[in-house]
PDB file of N, CA and C in Angstrom:
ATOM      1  N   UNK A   1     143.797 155.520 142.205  1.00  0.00           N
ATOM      2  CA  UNK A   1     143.925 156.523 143.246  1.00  0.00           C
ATOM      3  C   UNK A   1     144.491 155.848 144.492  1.00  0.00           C
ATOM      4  N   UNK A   2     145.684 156.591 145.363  1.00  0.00           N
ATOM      5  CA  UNK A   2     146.260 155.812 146.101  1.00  0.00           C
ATOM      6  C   UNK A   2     145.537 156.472 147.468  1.00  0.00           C
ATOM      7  N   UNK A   3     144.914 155.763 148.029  1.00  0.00           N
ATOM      8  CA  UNK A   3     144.243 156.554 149.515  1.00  0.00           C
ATOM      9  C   UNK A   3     145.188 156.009 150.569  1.00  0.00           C
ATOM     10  N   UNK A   4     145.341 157.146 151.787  1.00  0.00           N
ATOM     11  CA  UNK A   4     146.092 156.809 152.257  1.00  0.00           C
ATOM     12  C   UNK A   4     145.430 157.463 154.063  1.00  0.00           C
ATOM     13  N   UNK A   5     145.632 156.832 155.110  1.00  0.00           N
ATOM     14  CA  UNK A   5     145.753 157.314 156.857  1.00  0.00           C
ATOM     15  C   UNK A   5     146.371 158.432 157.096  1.00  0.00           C
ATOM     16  N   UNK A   6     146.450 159.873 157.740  1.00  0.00           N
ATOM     17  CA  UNK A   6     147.403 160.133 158.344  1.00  0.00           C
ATOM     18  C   UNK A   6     146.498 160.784 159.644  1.00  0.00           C
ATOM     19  N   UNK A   7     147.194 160.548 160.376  1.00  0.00           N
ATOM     20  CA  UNK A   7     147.079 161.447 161.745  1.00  0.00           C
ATOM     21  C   UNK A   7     147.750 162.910 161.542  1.00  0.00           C
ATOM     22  N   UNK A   8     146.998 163.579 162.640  1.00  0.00           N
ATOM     23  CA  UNK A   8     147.732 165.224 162.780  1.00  0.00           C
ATOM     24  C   UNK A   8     148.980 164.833 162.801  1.00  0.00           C
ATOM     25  N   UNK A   9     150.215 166.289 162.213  1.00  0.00           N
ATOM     26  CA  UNK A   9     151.205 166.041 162.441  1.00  0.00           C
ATOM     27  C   UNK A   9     152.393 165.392 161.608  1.00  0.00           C
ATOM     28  N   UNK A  10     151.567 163.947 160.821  1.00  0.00           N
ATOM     29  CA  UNK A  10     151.843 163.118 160.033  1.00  0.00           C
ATOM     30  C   UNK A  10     151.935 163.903 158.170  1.00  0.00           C
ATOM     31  N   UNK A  11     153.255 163.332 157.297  1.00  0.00           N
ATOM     32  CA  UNK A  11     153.312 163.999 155.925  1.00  0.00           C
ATOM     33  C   UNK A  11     152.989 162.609 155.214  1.00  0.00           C
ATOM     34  N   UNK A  12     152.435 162.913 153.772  1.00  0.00           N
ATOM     35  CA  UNK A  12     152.834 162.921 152.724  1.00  0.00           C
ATOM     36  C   UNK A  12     153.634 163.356 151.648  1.00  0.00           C
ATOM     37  N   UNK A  13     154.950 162.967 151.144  1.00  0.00           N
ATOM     38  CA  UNK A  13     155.683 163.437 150.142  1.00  0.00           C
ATOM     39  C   UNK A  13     155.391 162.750 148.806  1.00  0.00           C
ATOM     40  N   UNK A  14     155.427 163.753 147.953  1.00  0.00           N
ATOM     41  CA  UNK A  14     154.976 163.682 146.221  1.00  0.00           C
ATOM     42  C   UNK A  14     156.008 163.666 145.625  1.00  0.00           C
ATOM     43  N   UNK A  15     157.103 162.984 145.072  1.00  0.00           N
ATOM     44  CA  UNK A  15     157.580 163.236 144.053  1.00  0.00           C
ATOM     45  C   UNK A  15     159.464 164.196 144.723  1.00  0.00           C
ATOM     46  N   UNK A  16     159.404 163.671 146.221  1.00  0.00           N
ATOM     47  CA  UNK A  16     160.467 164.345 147.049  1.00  0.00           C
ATOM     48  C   UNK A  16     160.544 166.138 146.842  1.00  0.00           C
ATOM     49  N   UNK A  17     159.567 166.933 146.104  1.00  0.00           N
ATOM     50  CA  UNK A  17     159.706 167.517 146.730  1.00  0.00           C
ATOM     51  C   UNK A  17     158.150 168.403 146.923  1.00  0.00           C
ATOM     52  N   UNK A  18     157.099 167.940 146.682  1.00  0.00           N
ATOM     53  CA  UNK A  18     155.670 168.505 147.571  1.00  0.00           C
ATOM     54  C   UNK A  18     155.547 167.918 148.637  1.00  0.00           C
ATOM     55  N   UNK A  19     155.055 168.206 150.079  1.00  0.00           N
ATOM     56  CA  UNK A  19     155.150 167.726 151.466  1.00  0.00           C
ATOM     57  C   UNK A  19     153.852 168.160 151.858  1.00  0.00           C
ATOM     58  N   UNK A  20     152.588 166.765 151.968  1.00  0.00           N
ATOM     59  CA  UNK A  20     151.620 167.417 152.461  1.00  0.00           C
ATOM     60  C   UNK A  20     151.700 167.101 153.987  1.00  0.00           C
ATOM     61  N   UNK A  21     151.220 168.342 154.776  1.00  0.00           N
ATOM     62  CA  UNK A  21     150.938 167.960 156.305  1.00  0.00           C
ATOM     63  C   UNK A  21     149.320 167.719 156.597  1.00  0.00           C
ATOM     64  N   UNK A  22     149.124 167.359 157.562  1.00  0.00           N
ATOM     65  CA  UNK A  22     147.762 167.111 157.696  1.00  0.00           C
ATOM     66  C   UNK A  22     147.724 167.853 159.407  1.00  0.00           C
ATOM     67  N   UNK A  23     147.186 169.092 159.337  1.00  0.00           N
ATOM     68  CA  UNK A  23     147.308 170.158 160.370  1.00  0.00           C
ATOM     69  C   UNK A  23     146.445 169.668 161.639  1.00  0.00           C
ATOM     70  N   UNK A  24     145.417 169.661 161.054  1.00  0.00           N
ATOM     71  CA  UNK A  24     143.955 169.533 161.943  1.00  0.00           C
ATOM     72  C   UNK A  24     143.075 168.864 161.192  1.00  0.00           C
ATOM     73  N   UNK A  25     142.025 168.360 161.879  1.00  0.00           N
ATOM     74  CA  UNK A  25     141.044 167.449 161.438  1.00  0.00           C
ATOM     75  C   UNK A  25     140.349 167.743 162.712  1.00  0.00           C
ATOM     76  N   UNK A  26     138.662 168.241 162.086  1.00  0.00           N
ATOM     77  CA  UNK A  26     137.723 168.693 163.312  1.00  0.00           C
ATOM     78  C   UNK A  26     136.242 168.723 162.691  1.00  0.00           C
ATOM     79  N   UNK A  27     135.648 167.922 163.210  1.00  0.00           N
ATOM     80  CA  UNK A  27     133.898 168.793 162.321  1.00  0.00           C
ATOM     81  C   UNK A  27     134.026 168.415 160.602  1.00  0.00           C
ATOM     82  N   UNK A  28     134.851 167.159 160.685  1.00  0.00           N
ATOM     83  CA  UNK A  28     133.789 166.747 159.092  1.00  0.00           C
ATOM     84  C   UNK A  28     135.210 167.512 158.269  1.00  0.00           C
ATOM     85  N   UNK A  29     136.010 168.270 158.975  1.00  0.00           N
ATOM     86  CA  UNK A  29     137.073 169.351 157.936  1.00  0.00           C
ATOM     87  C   UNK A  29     138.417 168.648 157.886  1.00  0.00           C
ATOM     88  N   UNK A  30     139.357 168.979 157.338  1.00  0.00           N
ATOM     89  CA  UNK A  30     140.701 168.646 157.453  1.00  0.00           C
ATOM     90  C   UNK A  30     141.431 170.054 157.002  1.00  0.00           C
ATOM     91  N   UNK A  31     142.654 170.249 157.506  1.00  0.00           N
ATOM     92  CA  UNK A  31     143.477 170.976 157.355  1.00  0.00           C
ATOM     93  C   UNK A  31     144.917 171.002 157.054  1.00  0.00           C
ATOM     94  N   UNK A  32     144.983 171.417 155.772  1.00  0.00           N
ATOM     95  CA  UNK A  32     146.531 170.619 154.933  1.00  0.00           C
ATOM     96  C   UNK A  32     147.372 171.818 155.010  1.00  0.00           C
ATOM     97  N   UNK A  33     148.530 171.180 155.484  1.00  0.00           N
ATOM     98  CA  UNK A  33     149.832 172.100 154.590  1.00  0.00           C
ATOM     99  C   UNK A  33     150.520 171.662 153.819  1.00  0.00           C
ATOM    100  N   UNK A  34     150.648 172.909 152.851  1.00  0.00           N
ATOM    101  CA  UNK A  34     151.356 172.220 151.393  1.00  0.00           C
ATOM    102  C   UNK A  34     152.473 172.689 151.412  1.00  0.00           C
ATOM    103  N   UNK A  35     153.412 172.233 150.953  1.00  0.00           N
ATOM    104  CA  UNK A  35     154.891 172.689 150.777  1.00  0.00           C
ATOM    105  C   UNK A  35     155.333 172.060 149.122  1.00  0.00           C
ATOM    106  N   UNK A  36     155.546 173.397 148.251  1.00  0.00           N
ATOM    107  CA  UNK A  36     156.144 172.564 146.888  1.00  0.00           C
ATOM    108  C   UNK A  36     156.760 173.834 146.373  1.00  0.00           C
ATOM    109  N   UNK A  37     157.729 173.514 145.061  1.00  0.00           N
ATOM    110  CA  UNK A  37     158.505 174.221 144.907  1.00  0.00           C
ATOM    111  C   UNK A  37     157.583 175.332 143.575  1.00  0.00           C
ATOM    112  N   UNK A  38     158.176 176.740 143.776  1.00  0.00           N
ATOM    113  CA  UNK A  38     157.326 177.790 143.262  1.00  0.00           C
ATOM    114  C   UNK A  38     157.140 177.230 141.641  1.00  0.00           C
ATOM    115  N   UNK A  39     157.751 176.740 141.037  1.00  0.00           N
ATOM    116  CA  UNK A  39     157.167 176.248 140.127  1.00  0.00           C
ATOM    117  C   UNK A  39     156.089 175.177 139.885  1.00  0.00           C
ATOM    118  N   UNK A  40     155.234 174.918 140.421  1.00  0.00           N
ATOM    119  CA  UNK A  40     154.539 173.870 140.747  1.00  0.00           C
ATOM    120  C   UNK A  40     152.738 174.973 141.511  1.00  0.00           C
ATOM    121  N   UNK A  41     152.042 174.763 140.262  1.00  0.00           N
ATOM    122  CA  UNK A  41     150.863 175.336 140.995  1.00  0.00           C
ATOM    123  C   UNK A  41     150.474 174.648 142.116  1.00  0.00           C
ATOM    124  N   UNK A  42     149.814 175.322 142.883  1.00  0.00           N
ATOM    125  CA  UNK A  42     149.018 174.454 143.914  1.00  0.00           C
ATOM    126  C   UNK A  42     147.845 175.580 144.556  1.00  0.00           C
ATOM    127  N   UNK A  43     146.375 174.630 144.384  1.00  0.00           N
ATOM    128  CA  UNK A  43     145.664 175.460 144.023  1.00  0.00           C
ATOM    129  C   UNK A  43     143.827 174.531 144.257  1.00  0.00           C
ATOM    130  N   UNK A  44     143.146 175.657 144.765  1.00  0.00           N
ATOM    131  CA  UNK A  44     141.956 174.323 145.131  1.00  0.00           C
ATOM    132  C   UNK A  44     141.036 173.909 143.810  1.00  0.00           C
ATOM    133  N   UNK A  45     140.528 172.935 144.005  1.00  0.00           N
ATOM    134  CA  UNK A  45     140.064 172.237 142.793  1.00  0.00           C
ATOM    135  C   UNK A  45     139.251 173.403 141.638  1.00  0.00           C
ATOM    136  N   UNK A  46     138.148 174.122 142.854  1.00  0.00           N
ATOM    137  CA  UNK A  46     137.229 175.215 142.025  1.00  0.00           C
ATOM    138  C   UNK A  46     138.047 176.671 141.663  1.00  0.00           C
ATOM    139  N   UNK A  47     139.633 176.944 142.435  1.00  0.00           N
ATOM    140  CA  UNK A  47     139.868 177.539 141.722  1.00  0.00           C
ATOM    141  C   UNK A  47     141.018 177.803 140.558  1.00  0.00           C
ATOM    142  N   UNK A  48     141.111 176.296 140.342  1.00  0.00           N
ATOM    143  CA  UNK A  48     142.393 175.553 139.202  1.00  0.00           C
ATOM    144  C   UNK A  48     140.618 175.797 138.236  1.00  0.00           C
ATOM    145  N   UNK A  49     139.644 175.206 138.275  1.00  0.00           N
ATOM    146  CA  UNK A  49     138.765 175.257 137.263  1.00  0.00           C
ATOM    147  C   UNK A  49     138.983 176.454 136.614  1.00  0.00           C
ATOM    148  N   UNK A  50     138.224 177.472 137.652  1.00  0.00           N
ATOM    149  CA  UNK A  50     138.148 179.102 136.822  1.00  0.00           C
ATOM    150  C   UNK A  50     138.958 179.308 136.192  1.00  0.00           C
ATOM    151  N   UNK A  51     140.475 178.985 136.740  1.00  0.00           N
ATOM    152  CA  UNK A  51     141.184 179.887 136.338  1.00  0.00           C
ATOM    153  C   UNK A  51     141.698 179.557 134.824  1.00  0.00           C
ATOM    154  N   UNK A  52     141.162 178.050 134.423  1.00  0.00           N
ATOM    155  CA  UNK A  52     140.991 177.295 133.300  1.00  0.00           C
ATOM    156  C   UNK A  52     140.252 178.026 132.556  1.00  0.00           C
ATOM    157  N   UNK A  53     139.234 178.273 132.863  1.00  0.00           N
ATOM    158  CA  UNK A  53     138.058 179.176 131.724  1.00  0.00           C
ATOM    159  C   UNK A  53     138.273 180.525 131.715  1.00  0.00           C
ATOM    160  N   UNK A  54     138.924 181.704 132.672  1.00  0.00           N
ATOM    161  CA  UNK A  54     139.240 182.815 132.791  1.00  0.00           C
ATOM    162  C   UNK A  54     140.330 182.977 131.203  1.00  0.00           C
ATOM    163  N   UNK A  55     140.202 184.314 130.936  1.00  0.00           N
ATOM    164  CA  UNK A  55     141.273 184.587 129.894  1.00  0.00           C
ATOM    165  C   UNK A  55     142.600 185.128 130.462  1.00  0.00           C
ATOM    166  N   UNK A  56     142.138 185.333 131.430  1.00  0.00           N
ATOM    167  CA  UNK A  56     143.501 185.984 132.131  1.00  0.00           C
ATOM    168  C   UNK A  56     144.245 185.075 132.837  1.00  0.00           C
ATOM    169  N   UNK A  57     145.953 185.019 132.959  1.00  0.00           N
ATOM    170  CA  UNK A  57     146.166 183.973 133.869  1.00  0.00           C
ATOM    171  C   UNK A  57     146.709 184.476 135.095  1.00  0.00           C
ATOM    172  N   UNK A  58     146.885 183.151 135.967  1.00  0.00           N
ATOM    173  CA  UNK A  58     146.500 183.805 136.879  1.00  0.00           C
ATOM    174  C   UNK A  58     148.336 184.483 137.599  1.00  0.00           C
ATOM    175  N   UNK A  59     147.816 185.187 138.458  1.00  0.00           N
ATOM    176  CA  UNK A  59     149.251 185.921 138.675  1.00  0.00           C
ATOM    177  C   UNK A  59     149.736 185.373 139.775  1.00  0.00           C
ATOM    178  N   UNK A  60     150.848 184.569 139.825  1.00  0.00           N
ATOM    179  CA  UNK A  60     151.520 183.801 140.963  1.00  0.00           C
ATOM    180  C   UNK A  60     152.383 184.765 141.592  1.00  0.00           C
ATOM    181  N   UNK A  61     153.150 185.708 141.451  1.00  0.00           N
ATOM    182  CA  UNK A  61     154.164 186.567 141.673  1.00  0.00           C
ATOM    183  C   UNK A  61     152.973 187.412 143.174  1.00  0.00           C
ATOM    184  N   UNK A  62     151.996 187.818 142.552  1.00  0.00           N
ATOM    185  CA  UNK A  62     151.629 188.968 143.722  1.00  0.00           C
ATOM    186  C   UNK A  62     150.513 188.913 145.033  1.00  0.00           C
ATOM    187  N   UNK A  63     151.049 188.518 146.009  1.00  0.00           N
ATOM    188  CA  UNK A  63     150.378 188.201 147.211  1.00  0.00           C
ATOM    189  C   UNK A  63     148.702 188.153 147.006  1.00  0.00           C
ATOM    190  N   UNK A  64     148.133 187.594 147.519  1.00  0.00           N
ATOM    191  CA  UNK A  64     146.753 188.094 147.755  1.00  0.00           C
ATOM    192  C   UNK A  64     146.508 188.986 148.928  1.00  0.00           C
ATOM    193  N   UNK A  65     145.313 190.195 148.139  1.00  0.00           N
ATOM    194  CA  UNK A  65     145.084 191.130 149.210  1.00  0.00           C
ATOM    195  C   UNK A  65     145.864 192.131 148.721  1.00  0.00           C
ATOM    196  N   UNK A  66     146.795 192.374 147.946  1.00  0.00           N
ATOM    197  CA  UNK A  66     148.276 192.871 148.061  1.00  0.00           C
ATOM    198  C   UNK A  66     147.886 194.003 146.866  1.00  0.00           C
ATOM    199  N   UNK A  67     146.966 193.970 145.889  1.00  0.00           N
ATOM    200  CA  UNK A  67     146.196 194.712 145.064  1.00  0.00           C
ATOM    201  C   UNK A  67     146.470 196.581 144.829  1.00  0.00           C
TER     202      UNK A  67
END
């Protein structure tokens, strides 16, 4: 596992083209922005799990909320 510093402001790039930002950091939290190309899930750990055990997959095309 490669650990790495960043300050607000500051990226990580994956592979030239995922771009993480590191937004905010406050109270124990951090706050990422992700940038990757639509083919490429991206997705938080507990809900890449579910959506592993769910039978349904999951629908990338339609906004959330958007129902």
């Amino acid at each position: 596992m490669l650990v790495l510093t960043r300050k607000c402001g500051e990226e990580i790039v994956i592979d030239g083209g995922i771009r993480i930002q590191v937004l905010e950091s406050k109270g124990g939290r951090v706050r990422l922005g992700i940038s990757a190309p639509r083919d490429v899930l991206v997705a938080r750990s507990e809900v890449y799990s579910s959506a592993r055990v769910n039978t349904s997959p999951i629908d990338l095309e339609t906004p959330l909320g958007a129902a």
